[in-house]
Coordinates of C-alpha atoms in Angstrom, one line a residue:
X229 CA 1.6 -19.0 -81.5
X230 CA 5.2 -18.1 -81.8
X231 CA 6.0 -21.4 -83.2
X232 CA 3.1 -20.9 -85.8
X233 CA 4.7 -17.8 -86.7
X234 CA 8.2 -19.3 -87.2
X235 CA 6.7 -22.2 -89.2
X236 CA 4.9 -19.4 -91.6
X237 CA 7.9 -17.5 -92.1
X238 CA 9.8 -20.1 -92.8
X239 CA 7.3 -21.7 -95.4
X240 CA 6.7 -18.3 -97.1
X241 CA 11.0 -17.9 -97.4
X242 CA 10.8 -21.4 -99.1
X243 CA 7.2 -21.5 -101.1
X244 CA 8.9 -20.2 -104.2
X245 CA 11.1 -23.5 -104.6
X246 CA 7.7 -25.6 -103.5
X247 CA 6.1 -23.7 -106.7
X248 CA 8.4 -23.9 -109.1
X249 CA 9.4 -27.7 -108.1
X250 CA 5.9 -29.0 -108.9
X251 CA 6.4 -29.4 -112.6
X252 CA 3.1 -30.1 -113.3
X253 CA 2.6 -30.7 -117.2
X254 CA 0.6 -28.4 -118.3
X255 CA 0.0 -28.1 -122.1
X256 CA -0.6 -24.2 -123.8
X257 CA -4.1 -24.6 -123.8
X258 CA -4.6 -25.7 -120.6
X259 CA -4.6 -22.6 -117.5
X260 CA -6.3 -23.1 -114.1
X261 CA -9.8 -22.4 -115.3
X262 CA -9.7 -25.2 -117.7
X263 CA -8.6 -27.4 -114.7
X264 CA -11.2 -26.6 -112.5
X265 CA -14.2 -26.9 -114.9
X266 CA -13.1 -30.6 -115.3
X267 CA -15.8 -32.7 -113.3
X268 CA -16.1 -35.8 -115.1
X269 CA -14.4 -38.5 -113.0
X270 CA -14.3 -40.5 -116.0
X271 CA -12.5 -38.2 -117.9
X272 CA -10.0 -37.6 -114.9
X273 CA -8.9 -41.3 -114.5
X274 CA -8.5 -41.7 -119.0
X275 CA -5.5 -38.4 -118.1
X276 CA -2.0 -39.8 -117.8
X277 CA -0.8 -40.1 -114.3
X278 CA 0.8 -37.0 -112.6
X279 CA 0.7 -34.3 -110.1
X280 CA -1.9 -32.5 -112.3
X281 CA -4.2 -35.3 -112.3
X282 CA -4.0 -35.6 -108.4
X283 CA -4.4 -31.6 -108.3
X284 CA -7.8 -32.0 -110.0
X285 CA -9.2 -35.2 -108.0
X286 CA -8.5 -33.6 -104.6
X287 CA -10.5 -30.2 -106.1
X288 CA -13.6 -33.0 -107.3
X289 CA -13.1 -34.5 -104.4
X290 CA -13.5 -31.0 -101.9
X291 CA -16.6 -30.2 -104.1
X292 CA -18.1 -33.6 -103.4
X293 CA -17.7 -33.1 -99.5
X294 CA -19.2 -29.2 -100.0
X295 CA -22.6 -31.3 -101.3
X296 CA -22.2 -33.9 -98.5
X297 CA -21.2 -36.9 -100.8
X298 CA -18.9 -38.1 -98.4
X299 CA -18.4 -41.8 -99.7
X300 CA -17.6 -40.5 -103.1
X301 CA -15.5 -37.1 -101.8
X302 CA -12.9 -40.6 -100.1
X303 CA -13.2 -42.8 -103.0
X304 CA -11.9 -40.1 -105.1
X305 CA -9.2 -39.1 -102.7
X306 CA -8.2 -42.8 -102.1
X307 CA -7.4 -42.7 -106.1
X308 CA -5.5 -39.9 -105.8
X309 CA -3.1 -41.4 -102.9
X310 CA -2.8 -44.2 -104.9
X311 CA -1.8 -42.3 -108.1
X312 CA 0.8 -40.1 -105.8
X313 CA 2.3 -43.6 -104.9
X314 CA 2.9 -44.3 -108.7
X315 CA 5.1 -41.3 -109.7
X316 CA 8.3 -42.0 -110.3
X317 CA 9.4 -38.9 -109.1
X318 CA 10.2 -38.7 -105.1
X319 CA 9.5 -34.6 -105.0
X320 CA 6.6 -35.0 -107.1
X321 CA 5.1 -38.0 -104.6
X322 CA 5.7 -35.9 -101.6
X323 CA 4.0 -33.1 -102.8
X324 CA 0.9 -35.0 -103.8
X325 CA 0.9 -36.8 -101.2
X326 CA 0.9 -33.7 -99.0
X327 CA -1.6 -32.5 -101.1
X328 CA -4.1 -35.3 -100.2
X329 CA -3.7 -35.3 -97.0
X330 CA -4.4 -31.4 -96.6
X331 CA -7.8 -32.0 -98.5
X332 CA -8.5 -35.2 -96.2
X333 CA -7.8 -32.8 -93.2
X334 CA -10.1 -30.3 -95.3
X335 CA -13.2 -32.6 -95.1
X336 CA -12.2 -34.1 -91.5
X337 CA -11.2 -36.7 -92.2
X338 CA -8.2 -37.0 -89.9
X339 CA -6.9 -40.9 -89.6
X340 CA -6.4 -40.8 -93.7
X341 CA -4.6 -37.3 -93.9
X342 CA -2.8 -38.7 -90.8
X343 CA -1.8 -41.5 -93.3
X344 CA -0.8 -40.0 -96.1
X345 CA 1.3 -37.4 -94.6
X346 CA 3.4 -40.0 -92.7
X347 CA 3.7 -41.3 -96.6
X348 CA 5.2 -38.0 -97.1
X349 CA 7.1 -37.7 -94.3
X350 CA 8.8 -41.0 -94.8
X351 CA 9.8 -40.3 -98.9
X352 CA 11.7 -36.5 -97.7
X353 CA 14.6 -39.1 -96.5
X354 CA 15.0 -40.0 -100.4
X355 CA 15.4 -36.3 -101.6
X356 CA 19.1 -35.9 -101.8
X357 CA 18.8 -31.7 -102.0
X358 CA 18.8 -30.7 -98.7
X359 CA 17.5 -26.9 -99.1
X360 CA 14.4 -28.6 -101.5
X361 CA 14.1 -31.8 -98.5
X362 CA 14.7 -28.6 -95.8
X363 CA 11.2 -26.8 -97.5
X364 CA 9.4 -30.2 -98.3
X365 CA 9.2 -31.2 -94.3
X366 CA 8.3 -27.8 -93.3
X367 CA 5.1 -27.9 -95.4
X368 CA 4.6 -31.6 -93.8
X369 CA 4.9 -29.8 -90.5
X370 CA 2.3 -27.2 -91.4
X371 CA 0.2 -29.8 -92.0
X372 CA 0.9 -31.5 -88.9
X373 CA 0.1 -28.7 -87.1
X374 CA -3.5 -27.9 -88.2
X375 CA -4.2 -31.7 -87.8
X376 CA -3.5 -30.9 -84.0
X377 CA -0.2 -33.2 -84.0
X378 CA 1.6 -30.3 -82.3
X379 CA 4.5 -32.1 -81.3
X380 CA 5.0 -34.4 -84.4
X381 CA 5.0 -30.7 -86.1
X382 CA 7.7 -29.7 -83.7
X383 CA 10.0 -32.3 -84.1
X384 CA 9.7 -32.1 -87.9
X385 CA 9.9 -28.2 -88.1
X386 CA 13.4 -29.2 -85.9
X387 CA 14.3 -31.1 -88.3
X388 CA 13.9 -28.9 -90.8
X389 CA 15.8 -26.4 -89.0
X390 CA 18.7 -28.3 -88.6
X391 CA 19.2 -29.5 -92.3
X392 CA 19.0 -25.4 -93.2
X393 CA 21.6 -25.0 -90.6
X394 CA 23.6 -27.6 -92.1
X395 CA 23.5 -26.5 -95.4
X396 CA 24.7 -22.5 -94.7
X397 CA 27.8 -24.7 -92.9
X398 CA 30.7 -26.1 -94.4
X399 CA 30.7 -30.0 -94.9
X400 CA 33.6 -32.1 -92.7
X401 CA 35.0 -35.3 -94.2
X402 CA 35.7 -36.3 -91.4
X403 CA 35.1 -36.7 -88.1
X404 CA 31.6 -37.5 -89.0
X405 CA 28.5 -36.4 -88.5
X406 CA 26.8 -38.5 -85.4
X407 CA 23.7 -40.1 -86.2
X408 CA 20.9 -41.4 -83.9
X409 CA 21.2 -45.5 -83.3
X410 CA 19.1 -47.4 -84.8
X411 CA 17.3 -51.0 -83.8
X412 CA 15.0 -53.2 -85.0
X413 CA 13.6 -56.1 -83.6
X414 CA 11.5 -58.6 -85.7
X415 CA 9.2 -61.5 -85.0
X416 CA 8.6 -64.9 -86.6
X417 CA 6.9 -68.2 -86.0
X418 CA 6.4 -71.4 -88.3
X419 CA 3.9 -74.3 -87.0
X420 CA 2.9 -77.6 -88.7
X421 CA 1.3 -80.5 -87.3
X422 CA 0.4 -83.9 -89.2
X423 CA 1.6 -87.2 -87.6
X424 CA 4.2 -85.3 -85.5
X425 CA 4.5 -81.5 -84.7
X426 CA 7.5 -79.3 -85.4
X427 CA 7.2 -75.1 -84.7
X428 CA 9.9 -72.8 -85.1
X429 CA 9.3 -69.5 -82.9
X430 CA 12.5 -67.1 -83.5
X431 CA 13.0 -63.0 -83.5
X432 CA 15.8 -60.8 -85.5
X433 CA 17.6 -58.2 -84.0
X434 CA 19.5 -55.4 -85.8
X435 CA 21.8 -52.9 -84.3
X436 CA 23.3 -49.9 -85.7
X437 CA 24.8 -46.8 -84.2
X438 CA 27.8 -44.2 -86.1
X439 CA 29.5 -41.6 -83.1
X440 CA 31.9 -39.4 -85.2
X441 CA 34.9 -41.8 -85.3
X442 CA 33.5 -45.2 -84.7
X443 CA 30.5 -47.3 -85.4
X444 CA 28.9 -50.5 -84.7
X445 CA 26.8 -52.9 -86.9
X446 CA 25.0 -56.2 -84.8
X447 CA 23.0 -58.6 -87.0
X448 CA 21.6 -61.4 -84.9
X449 CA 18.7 -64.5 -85.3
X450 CA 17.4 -66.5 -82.5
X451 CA 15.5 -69.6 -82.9
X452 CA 13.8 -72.1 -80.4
X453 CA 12.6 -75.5 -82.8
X454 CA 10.4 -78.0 -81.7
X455 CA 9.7 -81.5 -82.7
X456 CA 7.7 -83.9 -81.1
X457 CA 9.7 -86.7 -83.3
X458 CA 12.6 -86.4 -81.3
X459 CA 14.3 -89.0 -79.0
X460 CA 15.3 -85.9 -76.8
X461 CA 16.1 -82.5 -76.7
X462 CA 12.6 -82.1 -78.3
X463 CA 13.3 -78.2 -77.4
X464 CA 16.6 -76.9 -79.4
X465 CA 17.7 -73.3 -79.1
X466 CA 19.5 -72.1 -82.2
X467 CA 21.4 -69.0 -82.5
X468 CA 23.5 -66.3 -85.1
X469 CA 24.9 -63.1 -84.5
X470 CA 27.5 -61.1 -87.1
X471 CA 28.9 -58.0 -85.5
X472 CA 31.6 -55.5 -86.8
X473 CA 32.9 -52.6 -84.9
X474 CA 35.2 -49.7 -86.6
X475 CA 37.0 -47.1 -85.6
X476 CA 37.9 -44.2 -87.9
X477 CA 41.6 -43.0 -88.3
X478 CA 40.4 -40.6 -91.1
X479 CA 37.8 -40.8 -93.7
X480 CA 39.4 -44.2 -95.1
X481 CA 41.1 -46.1 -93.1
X482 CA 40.2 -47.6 -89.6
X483 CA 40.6 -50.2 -87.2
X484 CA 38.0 -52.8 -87.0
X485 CA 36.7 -55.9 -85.1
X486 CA 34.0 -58.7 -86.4
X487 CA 32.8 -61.4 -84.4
X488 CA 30.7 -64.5 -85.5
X489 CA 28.9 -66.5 -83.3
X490 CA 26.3 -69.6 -84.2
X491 CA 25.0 -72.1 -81.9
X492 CA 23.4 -75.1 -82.9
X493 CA 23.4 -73.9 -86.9
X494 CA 22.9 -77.1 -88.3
X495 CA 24.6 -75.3 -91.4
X496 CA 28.0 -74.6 -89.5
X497 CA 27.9 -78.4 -87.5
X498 CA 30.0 -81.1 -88.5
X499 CA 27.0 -83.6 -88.8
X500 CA 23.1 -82.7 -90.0
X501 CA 21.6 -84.2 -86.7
X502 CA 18.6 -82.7 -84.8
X503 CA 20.5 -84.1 -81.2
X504 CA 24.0 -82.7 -81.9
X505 CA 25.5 -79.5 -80.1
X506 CA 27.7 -77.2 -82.1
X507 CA 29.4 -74.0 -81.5
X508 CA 31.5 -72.0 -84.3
X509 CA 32.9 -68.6 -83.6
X510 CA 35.8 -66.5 -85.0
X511 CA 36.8 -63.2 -83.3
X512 CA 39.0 -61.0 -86.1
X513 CA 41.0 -57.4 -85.5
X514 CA 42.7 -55.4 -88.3
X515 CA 42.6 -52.9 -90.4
X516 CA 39.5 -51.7 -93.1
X517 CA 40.2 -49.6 -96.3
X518 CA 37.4 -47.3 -97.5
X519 CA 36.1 -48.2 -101.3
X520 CA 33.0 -46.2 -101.1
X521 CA 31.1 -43.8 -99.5
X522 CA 27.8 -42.6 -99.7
X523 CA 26.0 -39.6 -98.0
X524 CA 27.2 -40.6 -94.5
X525 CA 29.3 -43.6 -93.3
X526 CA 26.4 -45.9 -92.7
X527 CA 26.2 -46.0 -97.0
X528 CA 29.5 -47.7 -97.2
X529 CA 32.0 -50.1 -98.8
X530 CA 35.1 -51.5 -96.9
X531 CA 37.9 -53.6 -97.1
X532 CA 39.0 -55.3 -94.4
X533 CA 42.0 -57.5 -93.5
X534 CA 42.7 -59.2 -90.0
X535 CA 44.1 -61.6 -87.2
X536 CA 42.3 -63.5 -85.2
X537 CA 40.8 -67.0 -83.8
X538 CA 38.3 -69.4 -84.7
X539 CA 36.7 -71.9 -82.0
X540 CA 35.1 -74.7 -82.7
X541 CA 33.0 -77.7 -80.9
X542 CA 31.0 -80.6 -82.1
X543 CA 29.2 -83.0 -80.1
X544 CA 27.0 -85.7 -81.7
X545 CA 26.7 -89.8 -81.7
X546 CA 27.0 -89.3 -78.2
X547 CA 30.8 -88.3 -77.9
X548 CA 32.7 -84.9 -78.4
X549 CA 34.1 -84.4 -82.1
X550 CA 36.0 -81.5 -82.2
X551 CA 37.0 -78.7 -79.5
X552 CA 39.4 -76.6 -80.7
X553 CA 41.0 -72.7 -81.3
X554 CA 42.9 -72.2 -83.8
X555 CA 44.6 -68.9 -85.3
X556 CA 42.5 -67.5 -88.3
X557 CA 43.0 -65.0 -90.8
X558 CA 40.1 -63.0 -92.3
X559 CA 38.9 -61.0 -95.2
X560 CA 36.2 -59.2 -95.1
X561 CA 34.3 -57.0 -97.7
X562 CA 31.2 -55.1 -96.1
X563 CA 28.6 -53.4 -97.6
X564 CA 26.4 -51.2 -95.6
X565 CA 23.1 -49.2 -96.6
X566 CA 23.3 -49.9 -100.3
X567 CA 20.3 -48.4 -101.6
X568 CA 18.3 -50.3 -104.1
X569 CA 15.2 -48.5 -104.9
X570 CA 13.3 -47.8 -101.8
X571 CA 14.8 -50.9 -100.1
X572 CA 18.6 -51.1 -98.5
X573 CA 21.1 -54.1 -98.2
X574 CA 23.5 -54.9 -95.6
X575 CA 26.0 -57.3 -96.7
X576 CA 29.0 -58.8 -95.2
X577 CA 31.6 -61.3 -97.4
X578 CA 34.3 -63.2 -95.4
X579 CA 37.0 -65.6 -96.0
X580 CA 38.7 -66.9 -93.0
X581 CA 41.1 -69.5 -93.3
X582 CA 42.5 -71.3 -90.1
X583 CA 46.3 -70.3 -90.1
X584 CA 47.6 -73.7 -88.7
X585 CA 45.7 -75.7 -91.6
X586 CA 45.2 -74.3 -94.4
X587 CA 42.3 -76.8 -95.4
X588 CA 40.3 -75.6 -92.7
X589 CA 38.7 -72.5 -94.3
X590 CA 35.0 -71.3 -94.5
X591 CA 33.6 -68.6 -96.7
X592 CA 30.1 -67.0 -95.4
X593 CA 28.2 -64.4 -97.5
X594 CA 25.6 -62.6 -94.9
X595 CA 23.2 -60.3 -96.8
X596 CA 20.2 -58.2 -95.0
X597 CA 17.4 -57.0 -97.3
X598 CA 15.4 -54.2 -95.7
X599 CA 12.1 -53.1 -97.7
X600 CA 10.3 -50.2 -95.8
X601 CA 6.5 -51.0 -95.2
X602 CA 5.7 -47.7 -93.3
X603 CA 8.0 -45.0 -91.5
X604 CA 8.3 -47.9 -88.6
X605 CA 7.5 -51.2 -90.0
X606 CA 9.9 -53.0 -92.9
X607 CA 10.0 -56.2 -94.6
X608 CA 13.2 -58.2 -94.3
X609 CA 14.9 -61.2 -95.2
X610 CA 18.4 -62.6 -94.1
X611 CA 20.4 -64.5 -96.5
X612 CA 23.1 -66.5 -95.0
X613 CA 25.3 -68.5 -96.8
X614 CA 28.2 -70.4 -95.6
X615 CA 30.8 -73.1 -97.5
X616 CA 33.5 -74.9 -95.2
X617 CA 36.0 -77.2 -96.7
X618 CA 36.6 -79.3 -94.1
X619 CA 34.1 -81.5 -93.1
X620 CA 33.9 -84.6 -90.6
X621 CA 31.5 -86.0 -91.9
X622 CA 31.4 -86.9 -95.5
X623 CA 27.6 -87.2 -95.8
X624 CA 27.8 -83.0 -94.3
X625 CA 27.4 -80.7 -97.3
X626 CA 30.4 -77.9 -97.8
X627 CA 27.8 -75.6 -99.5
X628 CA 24.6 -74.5 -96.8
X629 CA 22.2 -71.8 -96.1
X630 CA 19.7 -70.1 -93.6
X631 CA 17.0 -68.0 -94.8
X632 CA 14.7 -66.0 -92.6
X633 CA 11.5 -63.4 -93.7
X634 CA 9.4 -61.4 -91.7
X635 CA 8.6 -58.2 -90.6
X636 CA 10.4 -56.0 -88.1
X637 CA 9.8 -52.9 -86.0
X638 CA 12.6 -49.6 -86.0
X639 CA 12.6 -48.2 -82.3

């Protein structure tokens, strides 16, 4: 009960921004008794999309349930989710989409208002006003609460208490704020079968964690192949993971690591040969300049120059190629949660030239394309592209790539 009460007040101190945010295009000859007499669904879908529209399907849709016509009371509010998805504005979505799934919860049905509130829920982390994002997830959290979610509501009303907290303090460059980590695990598999059978079973991991002064970004693809074609090793494990670690002097310069590791990447072996071994890695320290920032340091652009190693081994024809370490140098640019619509990129460019021979010099673009599916589930696909100018084997391209897409799971 006293949380209900602190969840009122609050929403009562904030309904006049809720109200007035709503910008529902009304005309001069239109009031709210016009609205209401409108029955004719017809009539309703010929309007031009907006939050009025949606306003006046979930009141058709309410006076459907009252006459027990529940089949056409869901179709109607189904239409109305659909037309919340389309606006183009992210307030006006999460207010209609709110909306729906308080007349859903009206006419109990629970699973869909459920639904559409995790819809909501999901868009507030797009509304860059945090006193308006503040009063948009307490009404979620009302909403929440009468669907009996009590402690969904109480984590969101938190939430909501800590962004007004925020606000009423005074923003620090720097240390930075400390955010929760982040990981995602996905899962992929690719079978065919004809005269022989090959499969590919594989899983992406991504890592991501900011303390006040440092943070850590792990990108990493695992693959076991099978063909039933091969002489042996009819099994082949295949691994890539791209990690960078920094540590914050102040708000633009810091102190970084990056490591690269690939097994077995028939794009980084000296020969394109389903029997060969191969194992690249570089290990790089130095020092990152800040180009951009965005609203925390996860949304980021650095420069980064540094020392380190490169290791490589080649085995194939049956004899060892190459196993050597040799002193690298590395430049890096990395991009880190650029938005691009709903979806966010990860991308990391690096030239690293072997400091002993100069010919021996790879440059690898590794870009991470995150589209959000629900508040846990994305769509994602790994780019990785890598040219290296020195080659043992002629027939070896310079220029290769490994793509991956699937879906993954945020813990």
């Amino acid at each position: 009960m006293k949380k209900s009460l602190a969840y009122l007040s609050l929403f009562l101190s904030s309904l006049l921004t809720i109200i007035n945010g709503i910008n529902v295009p009304i005309s001069a000859t239109d009031d709210l008794n016009t609205i209401s007499s409108i029955n004719n669904y017809k009539d309703i879908l010929s309007m031009d999309d907006s939050p009025l529209k949606v306003m006046i399907l979930t009141n058709l849709a309410l006076k459907y349930a009252r006459q027990n016509n529940q089949k056409k009371a869901l179709k109607i509010l189904a239409k109305a989710q659909q037309i919340s998805l389309k606006l183009t504005d992210n307030y006006q979505q999460i207010v209609s989409l709110t909306r729906v799934a308080q007349t859903y919860g009206e006419i109990s049905n629970r699973e869909n208002a459920l639904a559409s509130l995790n819809l909501a829920k999901e868009k507030t982390k797009q509304i860059k006003d945090k006193s308006l994002q503040a009063s948009l997830l307490l009404n979620i959290a009302l909403e929440y609460e009468k669907l009996g979610k009590i402690e969904t509501a109480n984590n969101i009303y938190q939430q909501s208490q800590t962004i007004k907290a925020q606000i009423s303090q005074p923003q620090l460059e720097f240390p930075f704020e400390q955010t929760p980590t982040k990981f995602q695990i996905g899962l992929l598999a690719n079978v065919n079968s004809f005269r022989n059978t090959t499969a590919t079973f594989g899983f992406d991991v991504n890592y991501e964690k900011q303390w006040e002064i440092s943070d850590i970004l792990l990108n990493g693809t695992a693959f076991i192949g099978y063909d039933s074609d091969r002489t042996f090793n009819k099994f082949r494990p295949t691994g890539l993971i791209n990690s960078v670690y920094r540590h914050h002097f102040d708000k633009e310069w810091s102190f970084f690591t990056n490591a690269l590791i690939t097994a077995n990447q028939e794009f980084f072996a000296s020969q394109n040969d389903d029997d060969d071994l191969s194992i690249l890695g570089n290990l790089l320290f130095g020092g990152g300049y800040n180009l951009w920032r965005g609203e925390t340091p996860s949304n980021s652009v650095d420069l980064q120059l540094g020392l380190g190693g490169i290791y490589e081994y080649d085995f194939f024809d049956g004899e060892k190629r190459r196993n050597q370490l040799s002193p690298a140098l590395g430049i890096l640019l990395q991009s880190r949660g650029l938005k691009l619509g709903n979806a966010e990129l990860n991308h990391i460019l690096a030239i690293i030239p072997a400091l002993n021979d100069l010919e021996n010099y790879t440059i690898t673009s590794d870009s991470n394309l995150s589209i959000p599916l629900s508040e846990k589930w994305s769509f994602t696909n790994r780019l990785f592209v890598r040219y290296r100018n020195q080659l043992i084997e002629k027939d070896n391209p310079k220029v290769q790539f490994f793509f991956s897409t699937g879906v993954q799971y945020t813990f």
